[in-house]
Amino acid sequence: MLVVAGGLWQAIDTQRTALATLLAGLTAAQWAHRSLCAGWTVRDVTGHLLLPAHPAEMLWLARHAASCLDDAIRRSGIRLAGRYDTTELTAAIGGLCGTRRRFPYATARSALVDVVVHSLDIGVPLNRPVAPPPEVTAIAATEVGKHLPGLWPRPSRTLRATDVEWQQGEGPLLQAPIADLLLILTGRVTP
């Protein structure tokens, strides 16, 4: 099992800080840019990342998730993003550093998945990826592949990272940097 120096929460805080730094430099057009999440803008994804800091919004999400969880999560992100201007959104992401709040029943590893994947969702289409070190991204990829597989389709290939010791799956071999493999595992791109 991969271990991160300083622990998972330190890695989460480091990624939140990196994302806040990226967001601070965005133009209005970039905030409105499509993210890698289908149907979500950069602003919507940023709003979604604030969900753990808003218990009332988590209750709203729980009430509306029965019909379609994906749509309720997207609507919740849009609702949260609408409460802030872009400067406030940026500050709110940075303000999450040090907090250990997370979704009910979520673990530190799933919180890591959320911030790593959504940082890529924001940064990659803007040509400004903010991936954490490969060792941290590999922990997120392992969590997605082994513990959260019902959320995304499993690739029918063996995925092997070229920048960290990590491999998962069965079938023909596909080698790439771990951040690219994480995007495959979460259905953002197809191999």
PDB file of C-alpha atoms in Angstrom:
ATOM      1  CA  MET A   1       0.000   0.000   0.000  1.00  0.00           C
ATOM      2  CA  LEU A   2       1.306   3.432  -0.918  1.00  0.00           C
ATOM      3  CA  VAL A   3       1.968   5.850   1.917  1.00  0.00           C
ATOM      4  CA  VAL A   4       2.244   9.623   1.676  1.00  0.00           C
ATOM      5  CA  ALA A   5       4.774  11.535   3.763  1.00  0.00           C
ATOM      6  CA  GLY A   6       2.824  13.773   6.151  1.00  0.00           C
ATOM      7  CA  GLY A   7      -0.341  11.731   5.737  1.00  0.00           C
ATOM      8  CA  LEU A   8      -3.414  11.845   3.544  1.00  0.00           C
ATOM      9  CA  TRP A   9      -4.875  15.011   5.040  1.00  0.00           C
ATOM     10  CA  GLN A  10      -1.629  16.875   4.406  1.00  0.00           C
ATOM     11  CA  ALA A  11      -1.761  15.692   0.780  1.00  0.00           C
ATOM     12  CA  ILE A  12      -5.394  16.853   0.554  1.00  0.00           C
ATOM     13  CA  ASP A  13      -4.479  20.276   1.967  1.00  0.00           C
ATOM     14  CA  THR A  14      -1.538  20.586  -0.419  1.00  0.00           C
ATOM     15  CA  GLN A  15      -3.822  19.816  -3.363  1.00  0.00           C
ATOM     16  CA  ARG A  16      -6.454  22.295  -2.138  1.00  0.00           C
ATOM     17  CA  THR A  17      -3.754  24.969  -1.925  1.00  0.00           C
ATOM     18  CA  ALA A  18      -2.531  24.172  -5.454  1.00  0.00           C
ATOM     19  CA  LEU A  19      -6.085  24.330  -6.781  1.00  0.00           C
ATOM     20  CA  ALA A  20      -6.758  27.660  -5.022  1.00  0.00           C
ATOM     21  CA  THR A  21      -3.573  29.050  -6.597  1.00  0.00           C
ATOM     22  CA  LEU A  22      -4.756  27.945 -10.041  1.00  0.00           C
ATOM     23  CA  LEU A  23      -8.245  29.376  -9.494  1.00  0.00           C
ATOM     24  CA  ALA A  24      -6.848  32.735  -8.368  1.00  0.00           C
ATOM     25  CA  GLY A  25      -5.423  33.329 -11.836  1.00  0.00           C
ATOM     26  CA  LEU A  26      -8.506  32.455 -13.897  1.00  0.00           C
ATOM     27  CA  THR A  27     -10.350  34.836 -16.195  1.00  0.00           C
ATOM     28  CA  ALA A  28     -14.134  35.038 -16.389  1.00  0.00           C
ATOM     29  CA  ALA A  29     -14.022  32.949 -19.582  1.00  0.00           C
ATOM     30  CA  GLN A  30     -11.960  30.266 -17.842  1.00  0.00           C
ATOM     31  CA  TRP A  31     -14.418  30.078 -14.925  1.00  0.00           C
ATOM     32  CA  ALA A  32     -17.161  29.460 -17.509  1.00  0.00           C
ATOM     33  CA  HIS A  33     -15.037  26.923 -19.451  1.00  0.00           C
ATOM     34  CA  ARG A  34     -16.206  23.337 -19.734  1.00  0.00           C
ATOM     35  CA  SER A  35     -14.530  20.994 -17.271  1.00  0.00           C
ATOM     36  CA  LEU A  36     -13.841  17.298 -17.832  1.00  0.00           C
ATOM     37  CA  CYS A  37     -17.078  16.532 -15.910  1.00  0.00           C
ATOM     38  CA  ALA A  38     -19.732  16.257 -18.607  1.00  0.00           C
ATOM     39  CA  GLY A  39     -22.078  19.246 -18.381  1.00  0.00           C
ATOM     40  CA  TRP A  40     -20.084  21.021 -15.646  1.00  0.00           C
ATOM     41  CA  THR A  41     -18.138  24.260 -15.894  1.00  0.00           C
ATOM     42  CA  VAL A  42     -14.973  25.024 -13.942  1.00  0.00           C
ATOM     43  CA  ARG A  43     -17.146  27.128 -11.626  1.00  0.00           C
ATOM     44  CA  ASP A  44     -19.608  24.237 -11.060  1.00  0.00           C
ATOM     45  CA  VAL A  45     -16.814  21.811 -10.150  1.00  0.00           C
ATOM     46  CA  THR A  46     -15.345  24.342  -7.741  1.00  0.00           C
ATOM     47  CA  GLY A  47     -18.750  24.718  -6.090  1.00  0.00           C
ATOM     48  CA  HIS A  48     -19.015  20.945  -5.742  1.00  0.00           C
ATOM     49  CA  LEU A  49     -15.672  20.801  -3.920  1.00  0.00           C
ATOM     50  CA  LEU A  50     -17.157  23.081  -1.236  1.00  0.00           C
ATOM     51  CA  LEU A  51     -19.920  20.597  -0.376  1.00  0.00           C
ATOM     52  CA  PRO A  52     -18.247  19.169   2.768  1.00  0.00           C
ATOM     53  CA  ALA A  53     -18.195  22.692   4.264  1.00  0.00           C
ATOM     54  CA  HIS A  54     -21.970  23.047   3.818  1.00  0.00           C
ATOM     55  CA  PRO A  55     -23.906  20.503   5.932  1.00  0.00           C
ATOM     56  CA  ALA A  56     -27.284  21.978   4.886  1.00  0.00           C
ATOM     57  CA  GLU A  57     -26.365  21.426   1.235  1.00  0.00           C
ATOM     58  CA  MET A  58     -25.438  17.820   2.012  1.00  0.00           C
ATOM     59  CA  LEU A  59     -28.954  17.367   3.419  1.00  0.00           C
ATOM     60  CA  TRP A  60     -30.424  18.941   0.267  1.00  0.00           C
ATOM     61  CA  LEU A  61     -28.342  16.534  -1.810  1.00  0.00           C
ATOM     62  CA  ALA A  62     -29.514  13.539   0.226  1.00  0.00           C
ATOM     63  CA  ARG A  63     -33.162  14.537  -0.315  1.00  0.00           C
ATOM     64  CA  HIS A  64     -32.717  14.993  -4.076  1.00  0.00           C
ATOM     65  CA  ALA A  65     -30.352  12.134  -4.857  1.00  0.00           C
ATOM     66  CA  ALA A  66     -32.981   9.399  -5.075  1.00  0.00           C
ATOM     67  CA  SER A  67     -34.120  10.291  -8.592  1.00  0.00           C
ATOM     68  CA  CYS A  68     -30.651  10.727 -10.123  1.00  0.00           C
ATOM     69  CA  LEU A  69     -27.546  11.023  -7.975  1.00  0.00           C
ATOM     70  CA  ASP A  70     -25.321  12.432 -10.739  1.00  0.00           C
ATOM     71  CA  ASP A  71     -27.819  15.176 -11.583  1.00  0.00           C
ATOM     72  CA  ALA A  72     -28.360  16.048  -7.912  1.00  0.00           C
ATOM     73  CA  ILE A  73     -24.598  16.311  -7.347  1.00  0.00           C
ATOM     74  CA  ARG A  74     -24.233  18.570 -10.400  1.00  0.00           C
ATOM     75  CA  ARG A  75     -27.164  20.765  -9.303  1.00  0.00           C
ATOM     76  CA  SER A  76     -25.704  20.998  -5.817  1.00  0.00           C
ATOM     77  CA  GLY A  77     -22.356  22.152  -7.236  1.00  0.00           C
ATOM     78  CA  ILE A  78     -24.123  24.801  -9.297  1.00  0.00           C
ATOM     79  CA  ARG A  79     -26.126  25.923  -6.233  1.00  0.00           C
ATOM     80  CA  LEU A  80     -22.987  26.243  -4.103  1.00  0.00           C
ATOM     81  CA  ALA A  81     -21.020  28.035  -6.822  1.00  0.00           C
ATOM     82  CA  GLY A  82     -23.885  30.513  -7.182  1.00  0.00           C
ATOM     83  CA  ARG A  83     -23.454  31.614  -3.573  1.00  0.00           C
ATOM     84  CA  TYR A  84     -19.993  33.058  -4.209  1.00  0.00           C
ATOM     85  CA  ASP A  85     -18.215  35.329  -6.637  1.00  0.00           C
ATOM     86  CA  THR A  86     -15.018  33.881  -8.108  1.00  0.00           C
ATOM     87  CA  THR A  87     -12.753  35.547  -5.552  1.00  0.00           C
ATOM     88  CA  GLU A  88     -14.846  34.047  -2.759  1.00  0.00           C
ATOM     89  CA  LEU A  89     -14.857  30.624  -4.433  1.00  0.00           C
ATOM     90  CA  THR A  90     -11.080  30.692  -4.603  1.00  0.00           C
ATOM     91  CA  ALA A  91     -10.789  31.748  -0.962  1.00  0.00           C
ATOM     92  CA  ALA A  92     -13.299  29.080   0.095  1.00  0.00           C
ATOM     93  CA  ILE A  93     -11.244  26.314  -1.563  1.00  0.00           C
ATOM     94  CA  GLY A  94      -8.127  27.575   0.213  1.00  0.00           C
ATOM     95  CA  GLY A  95     -10.159  27.873   3.402  1.00  0.00           C
ATOM     96  CA  LEU A  96     -10.850  24.143   3.367  1.00  0.00           C
ATOM     97  CA  CYS A  97      -7.208  23.516   4.255  1.00  0.00           C
ATOM     98  CA  GLY A  98      -7.011  22.138   7.756  1.00  0.00           C
ATOM     99  CA  THR A  99     -10.629  21.029   7.848  1.00  0.00           C
ATOM    100  CA  ARG A 100     -11.343  17.337   8.105  1.00  0.00           C
ATOM    101  CA  ARG A 101     -14.987  17.547   7.089  1.00  0.00           C
ATOM    102  CA  ARG A 102     -16.055  15.153   4.399  1.00  0.00           C
ATOM    103  CA  PHE A 103     -19.149  13.560   2.973  1.00  0.00           C
ATOM    104  CA  PRO A 104     -21.002  11.236   5.358  1.00  0.00           C
ATOM    105  CA  TYR A 105     -19.487   7.745   5.228  1.00  0.00           C
ATOM    106  CA  ALA A 106     -16.538   9.067   3.220  1.00  0.00           C
ATOM    107  CA  THR A 107     -12.943   8.415   4.217  1.00  0.00           C
ATOM    108  CA  ALA A 108      -9.811  10.517   3.919  1.00  0.00           C
ATOM    109  CA  ARG A 109      -8.977   8.462   0.821  1.00  0.00           C
ATOM    110  CA  SER A 110     -12.280   9.328  -0.850  1.00  0.00           C
ATOM    111  CA  ALA A 111     -11.737  13.009   0.058  1.00  0.00           C
ATOM    112  CA  LEU A 112      -8.349  12.707  -1.656  1.00  0.00           C
ATOM    113  CA  VAL A 113     -10.009  11.214  -4.750  1.00  0.00           C
ATOM    114  CA  ASP A 114     -12.460  14.118  -4.853  1.00  0.00           C
ATOM    115  CA  VAL A 115      -9.866  16.881  -4.755  1.00  0.00           C
ATOM    116  CA  VAL A 116      -7.357  15.143  -7.051  1.00  0.00           C
ATOM    117  CA  VAL A 117      -9.866  14.142  -9.739  1.00  0.00           C
ATOM    118  CA  HIS A 118     -11.685  17.465  -9.685  1.00  0.00           C
ATOM    119  CA  SER A 119      -8.405  19.403  -9.789  1.00  0.00           C
ATOM    120  CA  LEU A 120      -7.666  17.520 -13.011  1.00  0.00           C
ATOM    121  CA  ASP A 121     -11.252  18.153 -14.215  1.00  0.00           C
ATOM    122  CA  ILE A 122     -10.553  21.869 -13.866  1.00  0.00           C
ATOM    123  CA  GLY A 123      -6.909  22.109 -14.877  1.00  0.00           C
ATOM    124  CA  VAL A 124      -6.645  19.756 -17.862  1.00  0.00           C
ATOM    125  CA  PRO A 125      -9.171  21.504 -20.154  1.00  0.00           C
ATOM    126  CA  LEU A 126      -7.582  24.843 -19.283  1.00  0.00           C
ATOM    127  CA  ASN A 127      -4.168  23.414 -20.175  1.00  0.00           C
ATOM    128  CA  ARG A 128      -3.076  24.043 -16.575  1.00  0.00           C
ATOM    129  CA  PRO A 129      -3.120  20.635 -14.857  1.00  0.00           C
ATOM    130  CA  VAL A 130      -2.568  20.637 -11.115  1.00  0.00           C
ATOM    131  CA  ALA A 131      -1.852  17.002 -10.406  1.00  0.00           C
ATOM    132  CA  PRO A 132      -0.222  16.169  -7.093  1.00  0.00           C
ATOM    133  CA  PRO A 133       2.931  14.048  -6.957  1.00  0.00           C
ATOM    134  CA  PRO A 134       2.530  10.676  -8.694  1.00  0.00           C
ATOM    135  CA  GLU A 135       2.551   8.830  -5.343  1.00  0.00           C
ATOM    136  CA  VAL A 136      -0.498  10.803  -4.183  1.00  0.00           C
ATOM    137  CA  THR A 137      -2.300  10.369  -7.504  1.00  0.00           C
ATOM    138  CA  ALA A 138      -1.613   6.612  -7.298  1.00  0.00           C
ATOM    139  CA  ILE A 139      -3.405   6.458  -3.934  1.00  0.00           C
ATOM    140  CA  ALA A 140      -6.415   8.145  -5.534  1.00  0.00           C
ATOM    141  CA  ALA A 141      -6.283   5.734  -8.503  1.00  0.00           C
ATOM    142  CA  THR A 142      -6.121   2.726  -6.173  1.00  0.00           C
ATOM    143  CA  GLU A 143      -9.138   4.011  -4.233  1.00  0.00           C
ATOM    144  CA  VAL A 144     -11.109   4.499  -7.454  1.00  0.00           C
ATOM    145  CA  GLY A 145     -10.176   1.106  -8.873  1.00  0.00           C
ATOM    146  CA  LYS A 146     -10.576  -1.033  -5.775  1.00  0.00           C
ATOM    147  CA  HIS A 147     -12.932   0.732  -3.415  1.00  0.00           C
ATOM    148  CA  LEU A 148     -15.155   2.924  -5.572  1.00  0.00           C
ATOM    149  CA  PRO A 149     -15.544   0.779  -8.721  1.00  0.00           C
ATOM    150  CA  GLY A 150     -19.337   1.064  -8.900  1.00  0.00           C
ATOM    151  CA  LEU A 151     -19.114   4.767  -9.718  1.00  0.00           C
ATOM    152  CA  TRP A 152     -17.159   4.341 -12.945  1.00  0.00           C
ATOM    153  CA  PRO A 153     -16.855   1.639 -15.616  1.00  0.00           C
ATOM    154  CA  ARG A 154     -13.850  -0.631 -15.300  1.00  0.00           C
ATOM    155  CA  PRO A 155     -11.406  -0.471 -18.204  1.00  0.00           C
ATOM    156  CA  SER A 156     -10.804  -3.801 -19.915  1.00  0.00           C
ATOM    157  CA  ARG A 157      -7.054  -3.279 -19.896  1.00  0.00           C
ATOM    158  CA  THR A 158      -4.099  -3.527 -17.607  1.00  0.00           C
ATOM    159  CA  LEU A 159      -3.198   0.013 -16.642  1.00  0.00           C
ATOM    160  CA  ARG A 160       0.446   0.591 -15.646  1.00  0.00           C
ATOM    161  CA  ALA A 161       1.861   3.932 -14.536  1.00  0.00           C
ATOM    162  CA  THR A 162       5.076   5.172 -16.079  1.00  0.00           C
ATOM    163  CA  ASP A 163       5.913   7.647 -13.303  1.00  0.00           C
ATOM    164  CA  VAL A 164       5.212   5.613 -10.140  1.00  0.00           C
ATOM    165  CA  GLU A 165       5.013   1.936  -9.285  1.00  0.00           C
ATOM    166  CA  TRP A 166       1.302   1.250  -9.867  1.00  0.00           C
ATOM    167  CA  GLN A 167      -0.674  -1.256 -11.922  1.00  0.00           C
ATOM    168  CA  GLN A 168      -4.285  -2.382 -12.025  1.00  0.00           C
ATOM    169  CA  GLY A 169      -6.664  -4.351 -14.217  1.00  0.00           C
ATOM    170  CA  GLU A 170      -6.532  -7.170 -16.718  1.00  0.00           C
ATOM    171  CA  GLY A 171      -6.192  -7.302 -20.461  1.00  0.00           C
ATOM    172  CA  PRO A 172      -3.955  -5.546 -22.981  1.00  0.00           C
ATOM    173  CA  LEU A 173      -1.364  -3.272 -21.402  1.00  0.00           C
ATOM    174  CA  LEU A 174      -1.742   0.504 -21.447  1.00  0.00           C
ATOM    175  CA  GLN A 175       1.105   2.543 -19.947  1.00  0.00           C
ATOM    176  CA  ALA A 176       0.823   6.240 -19.161  1.00  0.00           C
ATOM    177  CA  PRO A 177       1.496   8.723 -16.360  1.00  0.00           C
ATOM    178  CA  ILE A 178      -0.672   8.002 -13.319  1.00  0.00           C
ATOM    179  CA  ALA A 179      -2.731  11.217 -13.712  1.00  0.00           C
ATOM    180  CA  ASP A 180      -3.766  10.078 -17.204  1.00  0.00           C
ATOM    181  CA  LEU A 181      -4.665   6.630 -15.871  1.00  0.00           C
ATOM    182  CA  LEU A 182      -6.787   8.197 -13.127  1.00  0.00           C
ATOM    183  CA  LEU A 183      -8.722  10.086 -15.803  1.00  0.00           C
ATOM    184  CA  ILE A 184      -9.330   6.774 -17.587  1.00  0.00           C
ATOM    185  CA  LEU A 185     -10.449   5.076 -14.362  1.00  0.00           C
ATOM    186  CA  THR A 186     -12.958   7.857 -13.650  1.00  0.00           C
ATOM    187  CA  GLY A 187     -14.354   7.840 -17.188  1.00  0.00           C
ATOM    188  CA  ARG A 188     -13.032  11.280 -18.099  1.00  0.00           C
ATOM    189  CA  VAL A 189     -11.146   9.902 -21.093  1.00  0.00           C
ATOM    190  CA  THR A 190     -11.259   6.575 -22.891  1.00  0.00           C
ATOM    191  CA  PRO A 191      -8.137   4.529 -23.538  1.00  0.00           C
TER     192      PRO A 191
END
